[in-house]
Coordinates of C-alpha atoms and ligand atoms in Angstrom, one line a residue:
M1 CA -75.9 -64.6 171.2
E2 CA -72.2 -64.0 170.8
K3 CA -69.9 -62.6 173.5
Q4 CA -68.5 -59.4 172.2
G5 CA -66.8 -57.4 174.9
T6 CA -65.9 -57.0 178.6
I7 CA -67.3 -54.5 181.1
I8 CA -64.8 -52.1 182.4
K9 CA -67.1 -49.7 184.3
V10 CA -70.6 -49.5 185.6
S11 CA -72.2 -46.2 186.6
G12 CA -75.9 -46.6 187.3
P13 CA -77.6 -47.1 183.9
L14 CA -74.3 -46.5 182.0
V15 CA -72.0 -49.4 181.3
V16 CA -68.7 -49.0 179.5
A17 CA -67.2 -52.1 177.8
K18 CA -63.9 -52.7 175.9
N19 CA -63.1 -55.0 173.0
M20 CA -66.2 -53.8 171.3
E21 CA -64.8 -53.7 167.8
G22 CA -67.5 -53.8 165.2
A23 CA -70.1 -52.3 167.5
R24 CA -72.6 -49.9 165.9
M25 CA -74.4 -46.9 167.4
Y26 CA -77.8 -47.8 168.7
E27 CA -77.1 -51.5 168.5
V28 CA -78.8 -53.5 171.1
V29 CA -76.6 -55.6 173.4
R30 CA -77.1 -57.8 176.3
V31 CA -75.1 -56.9 179.4
S32 CA -73.6 -59.4 181.9
D33 CA -75.0 -62.9 182.4
H34 CA -78.2 -61.4 183.6
K35 CA -78.6 -60.5 179.9
L36 CA -79.8 -57.0 180.7
I37 CA -81.1 -55.1 177.7
G38 CA -78.8 -52.2 176.7
E39 CA -78.2 -49.9 173.7
I40 CA -74.9 -48.5 172.5
I41 CA -75.0 -44.8 172.7
G42 CA -71.3 -43.9 172.3
I43 CA -68.3 -45.5 170.6
D44 CA -64.7 -44.5 171.3
G45 CA -62.1 -46.8 169.7
D46 CA -62.8 -50.3 170.9
K47 CA -64.8 -48.9 173.9
A48 CA -68.6 -48.6 173.8
S49 CA -70.9 -46.8 176.2
I50 CA -74.1 -48.7 176.8
Q51 CA -77.3 -47.3 178.1
V52 CA -78.9 -50.1 180.1
Y53 CA -82.6 -50.3 180.4
E54 CA -82.7 -52.4 183.5
E55 CA -81.3 -52.1 187.0
T56 CA -77.5 -52.6 186.9
S57 CA -76.9 -53.3 190.6
G58 CA -74.6 -56.3 191.1
V59 CA -73.1 -56.0 187.7
G60 CA -69.4 -55.2 187.6
P61 CA -66.2 -55.0 185.6
G62 CA -65.0 -58.2 184.0
E63 CA -68.5 -59.4 183.1
P64 CA -69.4 -60.0 179.4
V65 CA -71.4 -58.0 176.9
Y66 CA -73.2 -59.9 174.2
S67 CA -73.9 -58.6 170.8
T68 CA -77.3 -59.1 169.1
G69 CA -76.6 -57.4 165.8
E70 CA -79.9 -55.6 166.0
T71 CA -80.8 -52.0 166.4
M72 CA -83.4 -50.8 168.9
T73 CA -86.6 -51.5 167.0
V74 CA -90.3 -51.8 167.7
E75 CA -92.5 -54.5 166.5
L76 CA -95.4 -53.3 164.4
G77 CA -98.4 -55.3 163.4
P78 CA -101.8 -56.4 164.7
G79 CA -101.9 -56.6 168.5
L80 CA -100.5 -53.1 169.2
L81 CA -103.9 -51.6 170.1
Q82 CA -105.0 -52.2 173.7
S83 CA -101.3 -52.9 174.6
I84 CA -99.6 -51.4 177.6
Y85 CA -95.8 -51.4 177.0
D86 CA -92.8 -50.3 178.9
G87 CA -90.3 -47.9 177.3
I88 CA -88.7 -50.7 175.2
Q89 CA -92.0 -52.3 174.1
R90 CA -92.2 -55.1 176.6
P91 CA -95.9 -55.7 177.3
L92 CA -96.2 -54.7 181.0
P93 CA -99.1 -57.1 181.9
L94 CA -97.1 -60.0 180.5
I95 CA -93.9 -59.3 182.2
Q96 CA -95.7 -58.7 185.4
K97 CA -97.4 -62.0 185.1
Q98 CA -94.0 -63.6 184.5
S99 CA -92.1 -61.9 187.2
G100 CA -94.5 -60.3 189.7
S101 CA -95.0 -56.6 190.1
Y102 CA -91.3 -55.9 190.5
I103 CA -90.0 -56.6 187.0
K104 CA -87.3 -59.2 187.0
R105 CA -84.2 -58.4 185.0
G106 CA -83.2 -59.7 181.6
I107 CA -86.7 -60.7 180.8
D108 CA -87.4 -61.2 177.1
V109 CA -91.0 -60.8 176.0
P110 CA -91.7 -59.8 172.4
G111 CA -93.9 -56.7 171.9
L112 CA -96.4 -58.6 169.8
D113 CA -98.1 -62.0 170.5
R114 CA -96.6 -64.7 168.2
E115 CA -99.4 -67.2 168.7
K116 CA -102.5 -65.2 168.2
R117 CA -104.2 -65.7 164.9
W118 CA -105.8 -62.8 163.0
E119 CA -108.3 -63.0 160.1
F120 CA -106.4 -61.4 157.2
K121 CA -108.4 -60.1 154.2
A122 CA -106.4 -59.3 151.1
V123 CA -107.3 -56.2 149.3
K124 CA -104.8 -56.7 146.5
N125 CA -104.6 -59.5 144.0
N126 CA -102.0 -61.7 142.4
G127 CA -100.2 -59.8 139.7
D128 CA -100.8 -56.4 141.2
R129 CA -97.8 -54.1 141.3
V130 CA -97.2 -52.6 144.7
V131 CA -94.7 -50.3 146.4
G132 CA -93.6 -49.7 150.0
G133 CA -96.5 -48.4 152.0
D134 CA -99.3 -49.8 149.8
I135 CA -102.1 -51.5 151.7
I136 CA -102.4 -55.1 150.7
G137 CA -104.8 -56.4 153.3
E138 CA -106.8 -55.7 156.4
V139 CA -107.3 -57.2 159.9
E140 CA -110.2 -56.3 162.2
E141 CA -107.9 -55.6 165.1
T142 CA -110.5 -54.3 167.5
S143 CA -114.2 -53.5 167.1
L144 CA -113.2 -49.9 166.5
I145 CA -110.1 -50.1 164.3
T146 CA -109.2 -51.9 161.1
H147 CA -105.5 -52.6 161.0
K148 CA -104.2 -52.0 157.5
I149 CA -101.3 -54.4 156.5
M150 CA -98.8 -52.4 154.4
V151 CA -95.9 -53.4 152.2
P152 CA -92.8 -52.7 154.2
P153 CA -91.2 -49.3 153.1
S154 CA -88.2 -51.0 151.5
I155 CA -90.1 -53.5 149.3
S156 CA -91.7 -53.1 145.9
G157 CA -92.6 -55.3 143.0
T158 CA -95.4 -57.6 141.8
I159 CA -97.5 -59.7 144.0
K160 CA -96.8 -63.3 143.2
S161 CA -99.2 -64.7 145.7
I162 CA -101.5 -63.3 148.4
K163 CA -104.0 -65.2 150.5
N164 CA -107.0 -64.6 152.8
G165 CA -107.2 -66.6 156.0
S166 CA -106.2 -66.9 159.6
F167 CA -102.5 -66.2 160.3
N168 CA -100.2 -65.4 163.1
I169 CA -98.0 -62.3 162.6
E170 CA -95.0 -64.3 161.4
E171 CA -96.7 -66.4 158.7
T172 CA -96.3 -65.3 155.1
I173 CA -99.5 -63.6 153.8
A174 CA -98.0 -62.5 150.5
V175 CA -95.0 -63.0 148.3
I176 CA -93.7 -60.0 146.4
T177 CA -91.3 -60.4 143.5
D178 CA -89.1 -57.4 143.0
E179 CA -87.5 -55.9 139.9
N180 CA -84.5 -58.3 140.1
G181 CA -86.7 -61.4 140.5
N182 CA -86.1 -61.8 144.2
E183 CA -89.0 -63.0 146.2
N184 CA -89.9 -61.3 149.4
N185 CA -92.1 -63.0 151.9
V186 CA -94.3 -60.5 153.6
M187 CA -95.8 -61.1 157.0
M188 CA -98.0 -59.0 159.2
L189 CA -95.1 -58.3 161.6
Q190 CA -92.8 -55.5 160.7
K191 CA -89.9 -53.9 162.6
W192 CA -88.7 -50.4 162.6
P193 CA -85.8 -48.7 164.4
I194 CA -87.2 -46.3 166.9
R195 CA -84.8 -43.4 166.4
N196 CA -85.5 -43.1 162.6
P197 CA -88.7 -41.4 161.5
R198 CA -90.7 -43.6 159.1
P199 CA -90.7 -42.4 155.5
V200 CA -93.6 -40.5 153.9
K201 CA -94.2 -39.3 150.4
E202 CA -94.4 -35.7 151.5
K203 CA -95.4 -33.6 154.4
A204 CA -98.3 -31.2 153.8
V205 CA -99.3 -28.0 155.6
P206 CA -101.7 -28.7 158.5
N207 CA -105.1 -27.2 157.5
R208 CA -107.7 -28.3 159.9
P209 CA -108.1 -28.3 163.7
L210 CA -107.7 -31.2 166.1
V211 CA -111.0 -30.8 168.0
S212 CA -110.7 -31.7 171.6
G213 CA -114.1 -30.4 172.9
T214 CA -112.3 -28.3 175.4
R215 CA -113.4 -24.7 174.7
I216 CA -110.3 -22.8 175.7
L217 CA -108.1 -25.1 173.6
D218 CA -110.3 -25.3 170.5
T219 CA -111.6 -21.8 170.3
M220 CA -108.9 -19.7 171.9
F221 CA -105.7 -21.6 171.1
P222 CA -106.5 -24.3 168.5
L223 CA -104.0 -27.0 167.6
A224 CA -103.9 -28.3 164.0
K225 CA -104.2 -31.9 163.1
G226 CA -100.6 -32.9 162.4
G227 CA -99.3 -30.0 164.6
A228 CA -97.3 -30.0 167.8
G229 CA -98.3 -28.4 171.1
C230 CA -97.0 -28.2 174.6
I231 CA -98.6 -28.0 178.0
P232 CA -96.3 -26.7 180.6
G233 CA -97.5 -26.5 184.1
P234 CA -96.4 -26.8 187.7
F235 CA -97.4 -29.8 189.8
G236 CA -101.2 -30.0 190.3
A237 CA -102.1 -27.5 187.6
G238 CA -103.9 -30.1 185.5
K239 CA -101.4 -31.5 182.9
T240 CA -102.5 -35.1 183.4
V241 CA -106.2 -34.2 183.4
T242 CA -105.8 -32.2 180.2
Q243 CA -103.8 -34.9 178.5
Q244 CA -106.4 -37.5 179.4
T245 CA -109.3 -35.3 178.4
L246 CA -107.5 -34.9 175.0
A247 CA -107.0 -38.6 174.7
K248 CA -110.6 -39.3 175.5
Y249 CA -112.3 -36.6 173.4
C250 CA -110.0 -35.4 170.6
D251 CA -111.1 -36.3 167.1
A252 CA -108.0 -38.4 166.3
Q253 CA -108.7 -42.0 165.4
I254 CA -105.8 -43.5 167.2
I255 CA -104.3 -42.5 170.6
V256 CA -100.8 -43.2 171.7
Y257 CA -100.3 -42.2 175.3
I258 CA -96.8 -42.1 176.7
G259 CA -96.3 -41.8 180.5
C260 CA -92.7 -40.9 181.1
G261 CA -93.1 -41.7 184.8
E262 CA -94.2 -38.5 186.5
R263 CA -94.2 -39.2 190.2
G264 CA -93.9 -42.4 192.2
N265 CA -97.3 -43.7 192.0
E266 CA -98.8 -41.6 189.3
M267 CA -98.0 -44.0 186.5
T268 CA -99.8 -46.8 188.3
D269 CA -102.8 -44.5 188.6
V270 CA -102.8 -43.9 184.9
L271 CA -102.3 -47.6 184.3
M272 CA -105.3 -48.4 186.4
E273 CA -107.5 -45.6 185.2
F274 CA -106.8 -45.5 181.5
P275 CA -108.1 -49.0 180.6
E276 CA -111.4 -48.1 182.3
L277 CA -111.9 -44.9 180.2
E278 CA -114.8 -45.1 177.8
D279 CA -114.7 -43.8 174.2
P280 CA -117.5 -41.2 174.3
N281 CA -118.4 -41.7 170.7
T282 CA -118.9 -45.5 170.8
G283 CA -119.3 -46.3 174.4
E284 CA -116.6 -48.9 174.0
K285 CA -113.3 -49.0 175.9
L286 CA -111.0 -46.2 174.7
M287 CA -108.1 -48.7 174.9
K288 CA -109.6 -50.4 171.7
R289 CA -108.0 -47.5 169.8
T290 CA -105.1 -46.7 172.1
V291 CA -101.6 -47.9 172.7
M292 CA -99.9 -47.0 176.0
V293 CA -96.3 -46.7 176.7
A294 CA -95.6 -46.4 180.4
N295 CA -92.6 -46.3 182.6
T296 CA -93.3 -47.8 186.0
S297 CA -91.4 -46.2 188.9
N298 CA -89.2 -49.2 189.2
M299 CA -87.8 -48.9 185.7
P300 CA -84.5 -47.1 185.4
V301 CA -84.2 -43.7 183.8
A302 CA -82.8 -45.0 180.6
A303 CA -86.2 -46.6 179.7
R304 CA -87.8 -43.2 179.8
E305 CA -85.4 -42.0 177.3
A306 CA -86.4 -44.7 174.9
S307 CA -90.1 -44.5 175.6
I308 CA -90.9 -41.4 173.6
Y309 CA -89.2 -43.0 170.5
T310 CA -91.0 -46.2 171.0
G311 CA -94.3 -44.3 171.3
V312 CA -93.8 -42.0 168.3
T313 CA -92.7 -44.9 166.0
I314 CA -95.9 -46.8 166.8
A315 CA -97.9 -43.6 166.2
E316 CA -96.2 -43.1 162.8
Y317 CA -97.0 -46.7 161.8
F318 CA -100.8 -46.0 162.3
R319 CA -100.4 -42.6 160.5
D320 CA -99.0 -44.5 157.6
M321 CA -102.2 -46.5 157.4
G322 CA -104.0 -43.2 156.7
Y323 CA -105.3 -42.6 160.2
S324 CA -105.3 -39.5 162.3
V325 CA -103.2 -40.2 165.3
A326 CA -102.7 -38.1 168.4
L327 CA -99.7 -38.8 170.7
M328 CA -99.6 -37.5 174.3
A329 CA -96.4 -37.5 176.3
D330 CA -96.7 -36.9 180.0
S331 CA -94.2 -35.5 181.0
T332 CA -91.4 -34.9 178.7
S333 CA -89.5 -33.3 181.5
R334 CA -88.9 -36.8 182.9
W335 CA -87.5 -37.8 179.5
A336 CA -85.1 -34.7 179.5
E337 CA -84.0 -35.6 183.0
A338 CA -83.1 -39.1 181.8
L339 CA -81.1 -37.5 179.0
R340 CA -79.3 -35.3 181.5
E341 CA -78.5 -38.2 183.8
M342 CA -77.0 -40.2 181.0
S343 CA -75.1 -37.3 179.7
G344 CA -73.7 -36.6 183.1
R345 CA -72.5 -40.2 183.5
L346 CA -70.9 -40.0 180.0
E347 CA -69.0 -37.0 181.4
E348 CA -70.1 -34.9 178.4
M349 CA -69.8 -31.1 178.6
P350 CA -73.0 -29.9 180.3
G351 CA -75.1 -27.2 178.9
E352 CA -77.7 -25.1 180.6
E353 CA -78.7 -26.4 184.0
G354 CA -76.7 -29.6 183.4
Y355 CA -78.8 -30.7 180.4
P356 CA -76.7 -31.8 177.5
A357 CA -76.1 -29.3 174.7
Y358 CA -78.1 -31.6 172.3
L359 CA -81.3 -31.3 174.4
G360 CA -82.6 -28.8 171.9
S361 CA -82.0 -30.9 168.8
R362 CA -83.3 -34.1 170.4
T363 CA -86.5 -32.2 171.5
A364 CA -86.9 -30.9 168.0
Q365 CA -86.3 -34.3 166.4
F366 CA -89.2 -35.7 168.5
Y367 CA -91.7 -33.0 167.8
E368 CA -90.7 -32.9 164.1
R369 CA -92.1 -36.4 163.7
S370 CA -95.6 -34.8 163.9
G371 CA -97.2 -33.8 160.7
I372 CA -99.9 -34.3 158.2
V373 CA -98.5 -36.5 155.4
K374 CA -99.1 -38.1 152.1
C375 CA -98.5 -41.7 152.9
L376 CA -95.8 -43.7 151.1
G377 CA -98.2 -45.9 149.1
T378 CA -99.8 -45.3 145.8
D379 CA -103.3 -45.1 147.3
G380 CA -103.0 -41.4 148.0
N381 CA -103.9 -41.8 151.6
E382 CA -103.3 -39.0 154.0
G383 CA -102.5 -39.5 157.6
S384 CA -101.7 -37.2 160.5
L385 CA -99.8 -37.3 163.7
T386 CA -100.4 -34.7 166.3
I387 CA -98.0 -34.5 169.2
I388 CA -98.9 -32.9 172.5
G389 CA -96.2 -32.9 175.1
A390 CA -96.6 -32.0 178.8
V391 CA -93.7 -30.3 180.5
S392 CA -93.3 -29.9 184.2
P393 CA -90.9 -27.0 184.8
P394 CA -89.6 -27.0 188.4
G395 CA -91.4 -24.4 190.4
G396 CA -93.4 -23.4 187.3
D397 CA -90.4 -21.4 186.0
L398 CA -90.9 -21.3 182.2
S399 CA -87.5 -20.0 181.5
E400 CA -85.9 -23.4 182.3
P401 CA -84.3 -25.3 179.4
V402 CA -86.8 -28.1 178.7
T403 CA -89.7 -25.6 178.4
Q404 CA -87.7 -23.2 176.3
N405 CA -86.5 -25.9 173.9
T406 CA -90.0 -27.2 173.6
L407 CA -91.5 -23.8 172.9
R408 CA -89.0 -23.4 170.1
V409 CA -90.5 -26.3 168.1
T410 CA -94.1 -26.5 169.1
K411 CA -96.6 -24.0 167.7
V412 CA -99.2 -24.2 170.4
F413 CA -98.6 -23.2 174.0
W414 CA -101.2 -24.1 176.5
G415 CA -99.8 -22.6 179.7
L416 CA -101.2 -24.1 182.9
D417 CA -101.3 -21.7 185.7
A418 CA -101.0 -22.6 189.4
K419 CA -103.0 -19.6 190.5
L420 CA -106.0 -20.5 188.3
A421 CA -105.8 -24.1 189.5
Y422 CA -105.7 -22.8 193.1
R423 CA -108.8 -20.8 192.4
R424 CA -110.4 -24.0 190.9
H425 CA -110.7 -22.4 187.5
F426 CA -110.3 -25.4 185.2
P427 CA -108.9 -26.0 182.7
A428 CA -106.2 -23.8 184.3
V429 CA -105.0 -22.6 180.9
N430 CA -103.8 -19.1 181.2
W431 CA -105.6 -17.1 178.5
L432 CA -103.1 -14.2 178.6
S433 CA -99.9 -16.2 178.1
S434 CA -101.0 -19.1 176.0
Y435 CA -100.9 -18.9 172.2
T436 CA -101.4 -20.7 168.9
L437 CA -99.5 -20.2 165.6
Y438 CA -102.0 -22.3 163.7
M439 CA -104.8 -19.7 163.4
D440 CA -103.9 -18.9 159.7
N441 CA -103.8 -22.6 158.9
I442 CA -107.2 -23.5 160.2
K443 CA -109.1 -20.3 159.5
D444 CA -110.5 -21.5 156.2
Y445 CA -111.8 -24.6 157.9
W446 CA -113.5 -22.5 160.5
D447 CA -115.0 -20.1 157.9
K448 CA -116.4 -23.0 155.9
E449 CA -117.4 -25.5 158.5
I450 CA -118.3 -23.3 161.5
S451 CA -119.0 -19.7 160.6
P452 CA -117.1 -16.9 158.9
E453 CA -117.8 -14.9 162.1
F454 CA -116.0 -17.3 164.4
A455 CA -112.5 -16.2 164.0
Q456 CA -113.5 -12.6 164.5
L457 CA -115.4 -13.4 167.7
R458 CA -112.4 -15.2 169.0
T459 CA -110.1 -12.2 168.4
E460 CA -112.6 -9.9 170.1
A461 CA -113.0 -12.2 173.1
L462 CA -109.2 -12.5 173.6
G463 CA -108.9 -8.8 173.3
L464 CA -111.6 -8.3 176.0
L465 CA -109.8 -10.7 178.3
Q466 CA -106.5 -8.8 177.8
E467 CA -108.4 -5.5 178.4
E468 CA -109.8 -7.0 181.6
A469 CA -106.3 -7.7 183.0
K470 CA -105.4 -4.0 182.5
L471 CA -108.7 -2.7 183.9
E472 CA -108.3 -4.9 187.0
E473 CA -105.3 -2.9 187.9
I474 CA -107.3 0.3 187.8
V475 CA -110.1 -1.2 189.8
R476 CA -107.6 -2.4 192.4
L477 CA -106.3 1.2 192.8
V478 CA -109.4 3.3 192.5
G479 CA -112.5 1.0 192.4
T480 CA -115.1 0.4 189.7
E481 CA -116.5 3.9 190.0
A482 CA -113.7 5.2 188.1
L483 CA -114.6 3.1 185.0
S484 CA -116.5 4.3 182.0
P485 CA -119.7 2.3 181.2
K486 CA -117.8 0.8 178.2
E487 CA -115.0 -0.4 180.5
R488 CA -117.6 -1.7 183.0
L489 CA -119.1 -3.7 180.1
T490 CA -115.7 -5.0 179.2
L491 CA -115.3 -6.4 182.7
E492 CA -118.8 -7.9 182.7
T493 CA -118.2 -9.6 179.4
A494 CA -114.8 -10.9 180.3
K495 CA -116.2 -12.3 183.5
S496 CA -118.9 -14.1 181.5
L497 CA -116.2 -15.4 179.1
R498 CA -114.2 -16.8 181.9
E499 CA -117.0 -18.3 183.9
D500 CA -119.5 -19.4 181.3
F501 CA -117.1 -20.2 178.4
L502 CA -113.5 -20.9 179.5
F503 CA -114.4 -22.7 182.7
Q504 CA -115.1 -26.3 181.9
N505 CA -115.3 -29.3 184.1
A506 CA -113.5 -32.3 182.7
F507 CA -115.4 -34.6 185.0
D508 CA -118.9 -33.4 184.1
K509 CA -120.5 -35.7 181.5
V510 CA -122.2 -33.0 179.5
D511 CA -119.6 -30.2 180.0
A512 CA -116.5 -32.3 179.3
F513 CA -116.9 -32.1 175.5
T514 CA -118.3 -29.2 173.5
P515 CA -118.5 -29.7 169.7
L516 CA -116.8 -26.9 167.8
K517 CA -120.0 -25.6 166.3
K518 CA -121.5 -25.3 169.8
Q519 CA -118.4 -23.5 171.0
Y520 CA -119.1 -20.9 168.4
W521 CA -122.8 -20.6 169.5
M522 CA -121.8 -20.2 173.1
L523 CA -119.1 -17.7 172.3
K524 CA -121.5 -15.8 170.1
S525 CA -124.2 -15.7 172.9
I526 CA -121.7 -14.0 175.3
M527 CA -120.3 -11.6 172.7
N528 CA -123.8 -10.8 171.6
V529 CA -124.5 -9.3 175.0
N530 CA -121.5 -7.1 174.6
H531 CA -122.4 -6.0 171.1
V532 CA -126.0 -5.2 171.8
A533 CA -125.2 -3.5 175.2
Q534 CA -122.6 -1.3 173.5
R535 CA -125.4 0.1 171.4
V536 CA -127.4 0.9 174.5
I537 CA -124.8 2.2 176.9
E538 CA -123.3 4.8 174.6
G539 CA -123.8 8.3 176.1
E540 CA -126.4 7.2 178.5
D541 CA -126.5 6.6 182.2
F542 CA -126.6 2.9 181.9
N543 CA -127.7 0.7 184.9
F544 CA -125.5 -2.4 184.9
D545 CA -127.6 -4.0 187.6
E546 CA -130.6 -4.0 185.4
L547 CA -128.6 -5.6 182.6
L548 CA -127.3 -8.4 184.9
K549 CA -130.9 -9.1 186.1
L550 CA -132.3 -9.6 182.6
P551 CA -133.7 -13.2 182.2
V552 CA -131.4 -13.8 179.2
M553 CA -128.3 -13.4 181.4
E554 CA -129.3 -16.5 183.4
R555 CA -129.9 -18.3 180.1
I556 CA -126.4 -17.5 178.9
V557 CA -124.9 -18.9 182.1
N558 CA -126.7 -22.1 181.3
A559 CA -126.1 -22.1 177.6
K560 CA -123.6 -24.9 177.9
N561 CA -126.4 -27.2 178.8
L562 CA -128.2 -26.7 175.5
G563 CA -127.8 -29.7 173.3
A564 CA -125.1 -30.1 170.7
N565 CA -127.5 -29.5 167.9
A566 CA -129.6 -26.8 169.5
E567 CA -128.9 -24.2 166.9
D568 CA -132.4 -22.9 167.0
D569 CA -132.3 -22.5 170.8
Y570 CA -129.1 -20.5 170.4
K571 CA -130.7 -18.3 167.7
K572 CA -133.7 -17.7 170.0
L573 CA -131.3 -16.7 172.8
W574 CA -129.5 -14.2 170.5
E575 CA -132.8 -12.7 169.5
D576 CA -134.1 -12.5 173.1
T577 CA -130.8 -11.0 174.2
E578 CA -131.2 -8.2 171.6
R579 CA -134.8 -7.6 172.5
E580 CA -134.3 -7.6 176.3
I581 CA -131.1 -5.4 176.3
L582 CA -132.6 -2.9 173.8
S583 CA -135.6 -2.6 176.1
L584 CA -133.3 -1.1 178.7
R585 CA -132.9 1.9 176.5
K586 CA -134.1 5.0 178.2
A587 CA -137.0 6.5 176.3
Ligands
LIG1 P1 -100.6 -32.3 187.1 O1 -100.6 -33.5 186.2 O2 -100.3 -31.0 186.4 O3 -99.8 -32.4 188.3 P2 -103.4 -33.0 187.5 O4 -103.7 -33.2 186.1 O5 -103.2 -34.3 188.3 O6 -102.1 -32.1 187.6 O7 -104.5 -32.1 188.1 C1 -104.6 -31.9 189.5 C2 -106.1 -31.8 189.9 O8 -106.7 -30.6 189.4 C3 -107.0 -32.9 189.5 O9 -106.9 -34.0 190.3 C4 -108.4 -32.3 189.4 O10 -109.0 -32.3 190.6 C5 -108.1 -30.9 189.1 N1 -108.3 -30.6 187.6 C6 -107.4 -30.4 186.7 N2 -107.9 -30.1 185.5 C7 -109.3 -30.2 185.6 C8 -110.4 -30.0 184.8 N3 -110.2 -29.7 183.4 N4 -111.6 -30.1 185.3 C9 -111.8 -30.4 186.6 N5 -110.8 -30.5 187.5 C10 -109.5 -30.5 187.0

């Protein structure tokens, strides 16, 4: 490492150095003789502003800055899964072992194990022509996931040699001769700069849902695979539970979970809990298909800023293998605050609420890395990256800049509501304010795979819930007596929708996950009561108490306990509903 410049100012995580000629934006430098890890985020003449990812106390003017010549990159290759990294991809368990629970400064641990050997199975042969992104071999990384080894994006040519066997990630597994006759040694380890999206052949339009098993999300406000969604909510409304339920149950093959350091100890909770979670489909540990990026509370703010880029780059890498990947970031507000703090120290012109003017563009750049894509290789693989970001608006005020900027780029809004959480209605997603813009994208999938009736039932149900909110006003003023039988029925149906469909306990083994088809059956059971009852109540003196006492009503409350394949049971329920309700008809 070569000395490059001299520190002239230290302000928390920001260090300014002079004599930095030749420095490049986003270059990694080492700061002071502690060799603290920093990244150049501003250049002005021979002065460079450096964002330092470690505690800068005790560092002062006059101390050296060393150049590394590298940009901020992540290491990609076998060994990513099951890892827990800090914001700059240092494996947390390893640095803790080296330095105790309070991370020592200047510690240098590579993101991927250099010693470990992996069984590499070639899927291409000598003489095959390959381009960047082509899969040339496979490694059983965990019992759940096969890691596809790809030609790095910048390389193409003819395979001169490729071999099966046991290799570490730095050994040559293939040699590719390019057009000009140059030989490129390909190893399993690749590096990629975290701030640059990885290239794809093309982005496609999302056309199928990411199924999470949570009814209010999947049925009412579905998110598309390759889409972007946001979960804003005040403290205690259920952001973390929702993100974790998604991580556990959503039908993405790979999960990248970024903890941006919510409150003091929360990250430690996540770090303890997450590795214990079981993959409901296989009974194996969820970590076997998960990568975690976490900022512990003793890491400076700057690391939070990097963590979302580190996480999303890893997610893109798995997408490029043709996997469906879901990335959860909890909470992006902490990331935005880190941005604000650095911007303040850089003495930039502040925008709204002190956030930098580029908050909006940075937020967009992050979410725009989601998508359903044709992968770079010639195999025609398709991969997807779905991004779900939690936002914690102070005081639940959704007009604040982080929420607003996020809403501008995400197409799904799952608004968590403190009032619902207080009433213990979970998931506390507000059905009046939440929305999805993916309905048109996924409707064909619903029509074909679930039922042509599903979308219509959803629209009706949402309509009833909106109607309920209006009627509640009237009831508050003049009581239920003032309502027509039809309005009364609306209230009963809406109540049933809320209590028997939208309410869902994330901690109940059976209830936590409902397959999409079963969501349709449940919804239809409830809406069926409404439809049949409408035929009966018209123009008659209808007795609601009799309706509520019908045996089928109890069965609808318990419909969530019917099995995931119990189509016949649901059909029977619909028939019985019709028969019992019609029997109420006055002769
Ligand atoms: P936040 O991250 O928004 O501060 P949490 O996700 O920690 O909030 O949720 C707070 C509490 O609310 C949880 O500890 C849990 O008791 C309850 N909770 C949230 N969502 C659910 C859910 N889907 N099912 C059951 N309980 C929930």
